[in-house]
CSV table of C-alpha atoms and ligand atoms in Angstrom, one decimal:
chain,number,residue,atom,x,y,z
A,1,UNK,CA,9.2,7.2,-18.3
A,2,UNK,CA,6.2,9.1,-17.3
A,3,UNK,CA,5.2,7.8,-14.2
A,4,UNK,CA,2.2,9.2,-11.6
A,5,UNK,CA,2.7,7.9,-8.3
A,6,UNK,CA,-0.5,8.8,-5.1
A,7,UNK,CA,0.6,9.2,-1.8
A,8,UNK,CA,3.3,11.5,-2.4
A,9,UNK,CA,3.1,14.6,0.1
A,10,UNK,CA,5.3,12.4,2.5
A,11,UNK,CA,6.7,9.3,3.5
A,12,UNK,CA,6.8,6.1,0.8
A,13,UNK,CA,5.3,8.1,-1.8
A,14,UNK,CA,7.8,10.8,-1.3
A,15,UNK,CA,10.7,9.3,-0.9
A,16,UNK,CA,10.0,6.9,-4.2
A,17,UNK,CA,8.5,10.0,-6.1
A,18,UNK,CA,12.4,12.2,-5.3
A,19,UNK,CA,14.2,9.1,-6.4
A,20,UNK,CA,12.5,8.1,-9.7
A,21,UNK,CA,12.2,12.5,-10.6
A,22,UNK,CA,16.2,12.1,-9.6
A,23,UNK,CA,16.9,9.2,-12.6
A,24,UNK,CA,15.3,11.4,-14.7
A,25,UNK,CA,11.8,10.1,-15.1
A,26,UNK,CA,9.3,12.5,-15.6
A,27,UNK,CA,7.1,12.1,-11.9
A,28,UNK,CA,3.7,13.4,-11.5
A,29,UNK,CA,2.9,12.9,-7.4
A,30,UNK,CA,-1.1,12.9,-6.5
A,31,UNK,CA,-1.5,13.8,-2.1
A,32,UNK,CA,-4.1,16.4,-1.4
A,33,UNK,CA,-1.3,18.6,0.0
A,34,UNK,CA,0.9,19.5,-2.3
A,35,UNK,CA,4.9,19.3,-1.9
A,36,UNK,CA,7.5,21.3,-3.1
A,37,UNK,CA,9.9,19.2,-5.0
A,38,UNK,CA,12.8,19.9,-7.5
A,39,UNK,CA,12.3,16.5,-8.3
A,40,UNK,CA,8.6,15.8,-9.0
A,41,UNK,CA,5.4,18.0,-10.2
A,42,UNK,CA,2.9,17.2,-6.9
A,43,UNK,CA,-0.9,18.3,-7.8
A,44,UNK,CA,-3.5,18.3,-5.5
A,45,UNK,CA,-5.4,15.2,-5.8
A,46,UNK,CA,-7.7,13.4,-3.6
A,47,UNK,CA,-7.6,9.6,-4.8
A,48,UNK,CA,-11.3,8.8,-3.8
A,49,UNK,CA,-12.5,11.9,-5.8
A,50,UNK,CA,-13.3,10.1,-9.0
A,51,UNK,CA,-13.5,13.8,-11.0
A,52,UNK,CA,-10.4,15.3,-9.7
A,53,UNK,CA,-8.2,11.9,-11.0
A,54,UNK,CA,-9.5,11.9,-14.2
A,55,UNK,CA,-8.8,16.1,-14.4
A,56,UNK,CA,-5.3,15.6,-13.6
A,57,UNK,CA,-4.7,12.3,-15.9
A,58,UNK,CA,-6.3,14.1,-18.4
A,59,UNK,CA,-3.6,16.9,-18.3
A,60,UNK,CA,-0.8,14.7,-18.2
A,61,UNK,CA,-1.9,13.1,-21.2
A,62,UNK,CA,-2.6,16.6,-23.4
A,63,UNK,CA,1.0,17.9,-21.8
A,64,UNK,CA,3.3,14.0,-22.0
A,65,UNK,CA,1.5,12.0,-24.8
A,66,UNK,CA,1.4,8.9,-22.5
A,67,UNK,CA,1.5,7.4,-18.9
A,68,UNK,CA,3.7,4.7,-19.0
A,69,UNK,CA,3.5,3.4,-14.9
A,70,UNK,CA,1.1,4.3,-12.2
A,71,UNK,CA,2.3,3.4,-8.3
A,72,UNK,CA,-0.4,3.4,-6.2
A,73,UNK,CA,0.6,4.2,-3.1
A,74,UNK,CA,-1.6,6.0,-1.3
A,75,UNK,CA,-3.4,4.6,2.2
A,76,UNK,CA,-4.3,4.6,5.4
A,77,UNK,CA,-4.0,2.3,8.9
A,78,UNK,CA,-6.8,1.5,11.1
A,79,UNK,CA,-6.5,0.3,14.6
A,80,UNK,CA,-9.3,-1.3,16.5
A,81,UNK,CA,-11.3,-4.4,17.9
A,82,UNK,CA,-13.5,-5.8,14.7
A,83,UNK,CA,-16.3,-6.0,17.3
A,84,UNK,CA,-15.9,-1.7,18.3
A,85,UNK,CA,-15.2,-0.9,14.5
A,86,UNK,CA,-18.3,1.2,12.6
A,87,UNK,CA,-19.9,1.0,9.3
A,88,UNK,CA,-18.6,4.3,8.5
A,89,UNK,CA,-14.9,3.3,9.6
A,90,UNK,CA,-14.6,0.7,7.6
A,91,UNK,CA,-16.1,2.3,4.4
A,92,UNK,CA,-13.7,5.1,4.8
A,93,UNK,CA,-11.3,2.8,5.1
A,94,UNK,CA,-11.9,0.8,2.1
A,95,UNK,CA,-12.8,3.7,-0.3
A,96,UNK,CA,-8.9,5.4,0.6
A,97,UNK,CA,-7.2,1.5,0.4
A,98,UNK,CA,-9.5,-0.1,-2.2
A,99,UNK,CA,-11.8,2.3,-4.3
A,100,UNK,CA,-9.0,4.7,-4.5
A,101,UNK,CA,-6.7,2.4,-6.3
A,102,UNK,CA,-8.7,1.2,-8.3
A,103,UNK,CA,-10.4,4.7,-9.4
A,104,UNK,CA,-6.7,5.5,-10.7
A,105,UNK,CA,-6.1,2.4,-12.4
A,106,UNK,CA,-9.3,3.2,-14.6
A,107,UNK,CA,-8.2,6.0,-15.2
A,108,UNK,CA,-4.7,5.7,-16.1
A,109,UNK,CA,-5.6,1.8,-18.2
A,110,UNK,CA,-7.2,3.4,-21.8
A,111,UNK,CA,-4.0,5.4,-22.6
A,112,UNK,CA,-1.7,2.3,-21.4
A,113,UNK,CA,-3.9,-0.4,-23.6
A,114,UNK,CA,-3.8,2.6,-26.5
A,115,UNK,CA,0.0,2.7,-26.3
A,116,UNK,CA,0.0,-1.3,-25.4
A,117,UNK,CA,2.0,-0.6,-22.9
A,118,UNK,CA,2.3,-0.1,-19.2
A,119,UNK,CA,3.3,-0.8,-15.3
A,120,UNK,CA,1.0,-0.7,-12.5
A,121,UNK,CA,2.4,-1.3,-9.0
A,122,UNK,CA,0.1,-1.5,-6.0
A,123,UNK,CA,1.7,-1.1,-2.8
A,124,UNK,CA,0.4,-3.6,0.1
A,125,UNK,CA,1.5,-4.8,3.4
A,126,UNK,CA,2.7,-8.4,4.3
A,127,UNK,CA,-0.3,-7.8,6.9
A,128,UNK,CA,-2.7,-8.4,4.3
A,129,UNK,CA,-1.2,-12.4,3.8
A,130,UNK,CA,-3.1,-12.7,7.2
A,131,UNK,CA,-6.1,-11.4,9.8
A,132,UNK,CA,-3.7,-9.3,12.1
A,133,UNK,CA,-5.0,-8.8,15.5
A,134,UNK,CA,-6.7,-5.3,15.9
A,135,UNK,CA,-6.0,-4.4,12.4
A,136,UNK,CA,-8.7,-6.8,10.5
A,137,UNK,CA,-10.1,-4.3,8.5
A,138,UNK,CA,-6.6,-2.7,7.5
A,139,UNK,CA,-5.7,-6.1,6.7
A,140,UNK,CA,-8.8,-6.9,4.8
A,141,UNK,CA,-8.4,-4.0,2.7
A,142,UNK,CA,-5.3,-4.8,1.6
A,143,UNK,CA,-5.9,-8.0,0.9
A,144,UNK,CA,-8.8,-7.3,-1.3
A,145,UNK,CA,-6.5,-5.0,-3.0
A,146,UNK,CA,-4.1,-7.7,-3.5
A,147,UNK,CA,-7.1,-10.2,-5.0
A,148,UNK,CA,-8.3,-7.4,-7.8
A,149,UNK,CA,-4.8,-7.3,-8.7
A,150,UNK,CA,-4.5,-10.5,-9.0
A,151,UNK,CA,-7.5,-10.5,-11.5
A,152,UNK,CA,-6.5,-7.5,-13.6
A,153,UNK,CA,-2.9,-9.5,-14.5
A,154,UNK,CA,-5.1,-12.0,-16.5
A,155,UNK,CA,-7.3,-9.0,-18.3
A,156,UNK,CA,-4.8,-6.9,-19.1
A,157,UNK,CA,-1.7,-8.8,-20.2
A,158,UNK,CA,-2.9,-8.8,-23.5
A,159,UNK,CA,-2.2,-4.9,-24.1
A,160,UNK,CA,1.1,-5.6,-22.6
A,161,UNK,CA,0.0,-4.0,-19.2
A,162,UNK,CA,2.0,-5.4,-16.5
A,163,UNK,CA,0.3,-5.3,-12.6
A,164,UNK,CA,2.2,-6.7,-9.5
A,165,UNK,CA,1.4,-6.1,-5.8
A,166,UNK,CA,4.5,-4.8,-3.4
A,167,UNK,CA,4.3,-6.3,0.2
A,168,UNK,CA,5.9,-3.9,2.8
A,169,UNK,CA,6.9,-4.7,6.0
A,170,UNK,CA,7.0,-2.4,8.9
A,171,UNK,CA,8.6,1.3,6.9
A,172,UNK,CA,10.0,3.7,9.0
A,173,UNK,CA,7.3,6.6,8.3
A,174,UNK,CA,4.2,8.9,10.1
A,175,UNK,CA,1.8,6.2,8.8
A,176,UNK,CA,1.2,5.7,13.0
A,177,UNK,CA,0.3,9.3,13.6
A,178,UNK,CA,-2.3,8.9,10.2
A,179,UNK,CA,-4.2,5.9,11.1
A,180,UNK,CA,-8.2,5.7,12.0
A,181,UNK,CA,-7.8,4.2,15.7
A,182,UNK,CA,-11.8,3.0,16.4
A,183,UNK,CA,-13.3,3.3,19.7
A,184,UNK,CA,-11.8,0.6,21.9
A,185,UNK,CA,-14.4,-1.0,24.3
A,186,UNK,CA,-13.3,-1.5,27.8
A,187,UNK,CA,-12.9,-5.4,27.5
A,188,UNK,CA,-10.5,-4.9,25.1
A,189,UNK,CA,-8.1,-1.9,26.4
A,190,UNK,CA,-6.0,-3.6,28.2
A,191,UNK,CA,-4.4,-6.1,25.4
A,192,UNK,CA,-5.4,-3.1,23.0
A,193,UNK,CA,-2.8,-0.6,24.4
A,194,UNK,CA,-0.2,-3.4,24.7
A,195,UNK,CA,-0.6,-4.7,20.9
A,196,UNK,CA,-1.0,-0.9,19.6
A,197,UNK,CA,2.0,0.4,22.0
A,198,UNK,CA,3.9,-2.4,19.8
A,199,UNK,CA,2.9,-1.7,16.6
A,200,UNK,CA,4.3,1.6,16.9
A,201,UNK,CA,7.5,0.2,18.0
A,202,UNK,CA,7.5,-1.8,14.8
A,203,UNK,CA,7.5,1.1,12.7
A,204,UNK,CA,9.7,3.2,14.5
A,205,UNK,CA,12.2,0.3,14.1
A,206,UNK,CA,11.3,0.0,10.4
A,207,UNK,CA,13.4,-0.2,7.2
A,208,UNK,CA,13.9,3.4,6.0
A,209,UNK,CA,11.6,4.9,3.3
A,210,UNK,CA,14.5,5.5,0.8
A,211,UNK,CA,14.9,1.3,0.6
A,212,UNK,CA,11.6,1.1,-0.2
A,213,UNK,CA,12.2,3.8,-3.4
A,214,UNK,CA,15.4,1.9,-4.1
A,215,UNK,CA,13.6,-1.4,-4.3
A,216,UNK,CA,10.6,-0.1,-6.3
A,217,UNK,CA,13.0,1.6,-8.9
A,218,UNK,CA,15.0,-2.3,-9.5
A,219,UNK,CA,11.8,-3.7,-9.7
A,220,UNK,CA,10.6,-1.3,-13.2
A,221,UNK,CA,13.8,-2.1,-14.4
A,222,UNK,CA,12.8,-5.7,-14.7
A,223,UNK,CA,10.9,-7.0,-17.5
A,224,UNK,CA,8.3,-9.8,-16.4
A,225,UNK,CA,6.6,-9.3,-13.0
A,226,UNK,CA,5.8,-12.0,-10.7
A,227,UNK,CA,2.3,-10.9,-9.3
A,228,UNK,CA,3.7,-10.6,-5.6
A,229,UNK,CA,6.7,-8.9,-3.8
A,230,UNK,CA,7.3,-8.9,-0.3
A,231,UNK,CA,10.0,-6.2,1.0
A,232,UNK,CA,10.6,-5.7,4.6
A,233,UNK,CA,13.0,-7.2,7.5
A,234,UNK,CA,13.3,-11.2,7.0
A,235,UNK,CA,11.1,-11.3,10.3
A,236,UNK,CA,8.6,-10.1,8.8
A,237,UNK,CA,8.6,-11.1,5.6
A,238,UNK,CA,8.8,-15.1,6.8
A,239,UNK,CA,6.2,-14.8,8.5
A,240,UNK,CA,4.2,-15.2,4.7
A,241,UNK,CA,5.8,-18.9,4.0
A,242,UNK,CA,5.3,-19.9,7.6
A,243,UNK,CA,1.6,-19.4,7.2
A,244,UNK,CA,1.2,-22.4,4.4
A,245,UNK,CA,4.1,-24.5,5.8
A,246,UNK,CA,3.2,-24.9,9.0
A,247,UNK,CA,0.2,-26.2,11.3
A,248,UNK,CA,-2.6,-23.7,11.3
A,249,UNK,CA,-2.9,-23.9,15.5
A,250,UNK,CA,0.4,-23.7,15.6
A,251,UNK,CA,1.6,-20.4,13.1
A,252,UNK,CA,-1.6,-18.9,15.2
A,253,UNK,CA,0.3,-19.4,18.6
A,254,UNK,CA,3.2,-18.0,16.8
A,255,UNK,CA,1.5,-15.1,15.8
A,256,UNK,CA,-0.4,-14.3,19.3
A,257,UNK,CA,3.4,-14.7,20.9
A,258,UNK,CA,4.8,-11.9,18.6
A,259,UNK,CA,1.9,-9.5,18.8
A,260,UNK,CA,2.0,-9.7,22.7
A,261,UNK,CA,-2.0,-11.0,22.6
A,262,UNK,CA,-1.6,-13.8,25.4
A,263,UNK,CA,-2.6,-11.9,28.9
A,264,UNK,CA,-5.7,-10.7,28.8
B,301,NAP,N1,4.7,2.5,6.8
B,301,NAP,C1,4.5,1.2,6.9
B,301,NAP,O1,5.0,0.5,7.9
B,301,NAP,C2,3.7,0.5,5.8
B,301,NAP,C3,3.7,-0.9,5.9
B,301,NAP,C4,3.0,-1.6,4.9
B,301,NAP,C5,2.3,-0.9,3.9
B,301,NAP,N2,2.3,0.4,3.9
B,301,NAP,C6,1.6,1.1,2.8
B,301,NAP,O2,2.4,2.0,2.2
B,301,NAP,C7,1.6,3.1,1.7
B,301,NAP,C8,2.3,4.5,2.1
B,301,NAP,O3,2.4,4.5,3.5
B,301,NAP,P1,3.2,5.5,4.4
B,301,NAP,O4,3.8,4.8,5.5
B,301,NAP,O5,4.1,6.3,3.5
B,301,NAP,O6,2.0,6.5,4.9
B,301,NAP,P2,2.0,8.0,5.3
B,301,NAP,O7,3.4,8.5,5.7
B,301,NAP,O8,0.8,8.2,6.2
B,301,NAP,O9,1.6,8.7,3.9
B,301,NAP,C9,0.4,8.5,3.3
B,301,NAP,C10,0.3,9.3,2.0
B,301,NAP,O10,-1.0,9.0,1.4
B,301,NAP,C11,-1.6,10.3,1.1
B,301,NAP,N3,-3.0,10.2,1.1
B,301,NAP,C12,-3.8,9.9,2.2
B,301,NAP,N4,-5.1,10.0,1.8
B,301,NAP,C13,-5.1,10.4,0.5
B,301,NAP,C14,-6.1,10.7,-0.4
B,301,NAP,N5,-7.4,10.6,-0.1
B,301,NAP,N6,-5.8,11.1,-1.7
B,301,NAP,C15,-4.5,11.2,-2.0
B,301,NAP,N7,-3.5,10.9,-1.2
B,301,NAP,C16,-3.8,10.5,0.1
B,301,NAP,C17,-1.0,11.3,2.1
B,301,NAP,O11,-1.1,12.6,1.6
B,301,NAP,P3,-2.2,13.7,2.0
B,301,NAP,O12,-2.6,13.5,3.4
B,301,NAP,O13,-1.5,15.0,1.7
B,301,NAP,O14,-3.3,13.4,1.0
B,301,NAP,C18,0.4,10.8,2.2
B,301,NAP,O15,1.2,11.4,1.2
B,301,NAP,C19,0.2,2.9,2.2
B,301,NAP,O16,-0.6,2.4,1.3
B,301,NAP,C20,0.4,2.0,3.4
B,301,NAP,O17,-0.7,1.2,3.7
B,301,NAP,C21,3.0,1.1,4.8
């Protein structure tokens, strides 16, 4: 298959980019540093430069004929108090999580409704199922990722376009050393260091990248896509049902108990 994956100059990306150029799928990787890879053809895109995607999709098409699955992996964390967190932050944020996504998916969607064919993956985090503390806006901009894909199943099916949305877990990657971490007002510190200080942990802990690839490659094998996926350690992943089964007060005592929030 020809497949263009964003987000692939390390971590995830890379790691499912090397796997799926290994099975011998022709992989076209979009970071805005390039990799060298025996496995994958990685071009210098930025995914919130509307021009430069539409450049590079443009050559595939003249050079492969077709784009058959588009991965859309790129992103970024944020870290901060809603109340500290700027304008600017949070529309950087959403134009690298959201806008970017969604620039590729126009791009890549006239060749796959032409061929009536077609895979779109977009990769989110169980932490956009609910508001995590400190990390609202990351959470919010996954979540509204998760919602458009929701929305583009129903108008695309038609051309035989399939769109589902991957749920990680904590993945053992540098996503930490990447993220936006906002000002932090003094009234917040305190629990801030302690909740961020444990984040960290989680993703030093993580599942390793390579599952993630492994995962992603079983999941084009199948044929009908469910519109969510969650992958990550059962912890983590339970922590979705919980939400709906249980009483709200108490899942939200749960949740300040795991993320350390209770001594202010
Ligand atoms: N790691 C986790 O625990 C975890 C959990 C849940 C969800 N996720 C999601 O999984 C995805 C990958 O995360 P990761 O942990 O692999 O992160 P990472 O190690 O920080 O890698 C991020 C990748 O995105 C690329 N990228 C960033 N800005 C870009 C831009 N403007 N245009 C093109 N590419 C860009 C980076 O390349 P350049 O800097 O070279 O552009 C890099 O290759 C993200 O969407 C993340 O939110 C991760």
């Amino acid at each position: 298959m020809i497949i263009i994956i964003t987000g692939t100059s390390k971590g995830i990306g890379f790691e499912i980019a090397e796997l799926l150029g290994k099975k011998g799928h022709i992989v076209y990787g979009f970071s805005r540093r390039t990799v060298n890879s025996s496995y994958f053809t990685s071009l210098s895109v930025d995914v919130t430069d509307k021009e430069q995607i539409e450049e590079a999709v443009s050559m595939i098409l003249r050079k492969e004929g077709r784009i058959e699955v588009l991965i859309n992996n790129a992103g970024m964390g944020m870290v901060g108090a809603v109340e500290d967190t700027s304008k600017q932050d949070i529309q950087n944020l959403f134009t690298l999580n959201l806008i970017g996504p969604v620039q590729m998916i126009t791009a890549v969607l006239p060749a796959m409704r032409e061929q009536k064919l077609g895979k779109i993956i977009n990769i989110s985090s169980i932490g956009s199922e609910m508001g995590l503390p400190f990390r609202g806006f990351y959470s919010a901009s996954k979540s509204a990722l998760d919602k458009v894909s929701e929305a583009l199943r129903y108008e695309v099916k038609n051309w035989h376009v399939q769109v589902t949305t991957v749920h990680l877990g904590d993945i053992k990657t540098t996503i930490a050393e990447s993220r936006i971490r906002t000002k932090v007002s003094q009234v917040y510190k305190k629990v801030f260091e302690r909740v961020y200080h444990l984040m960290n942990q989680h993703v030093a802990k993580g599942t390793e990248a390579i599952e993630v690839a492994v995962y992603i490659e079983g999941l084009l094998e199948r044929r009908d896509w469910k519109a969510h996926y969650y992958f990550g350690k059962l912890g983590q992943r339970i922590g979705v049902p919980l939400k709906w089964i249980l009483p709200q007060n108490f899942y939200e005592k749960l949740m300040r108990k795991y993320s350390q929030m209770d001594e202010y």
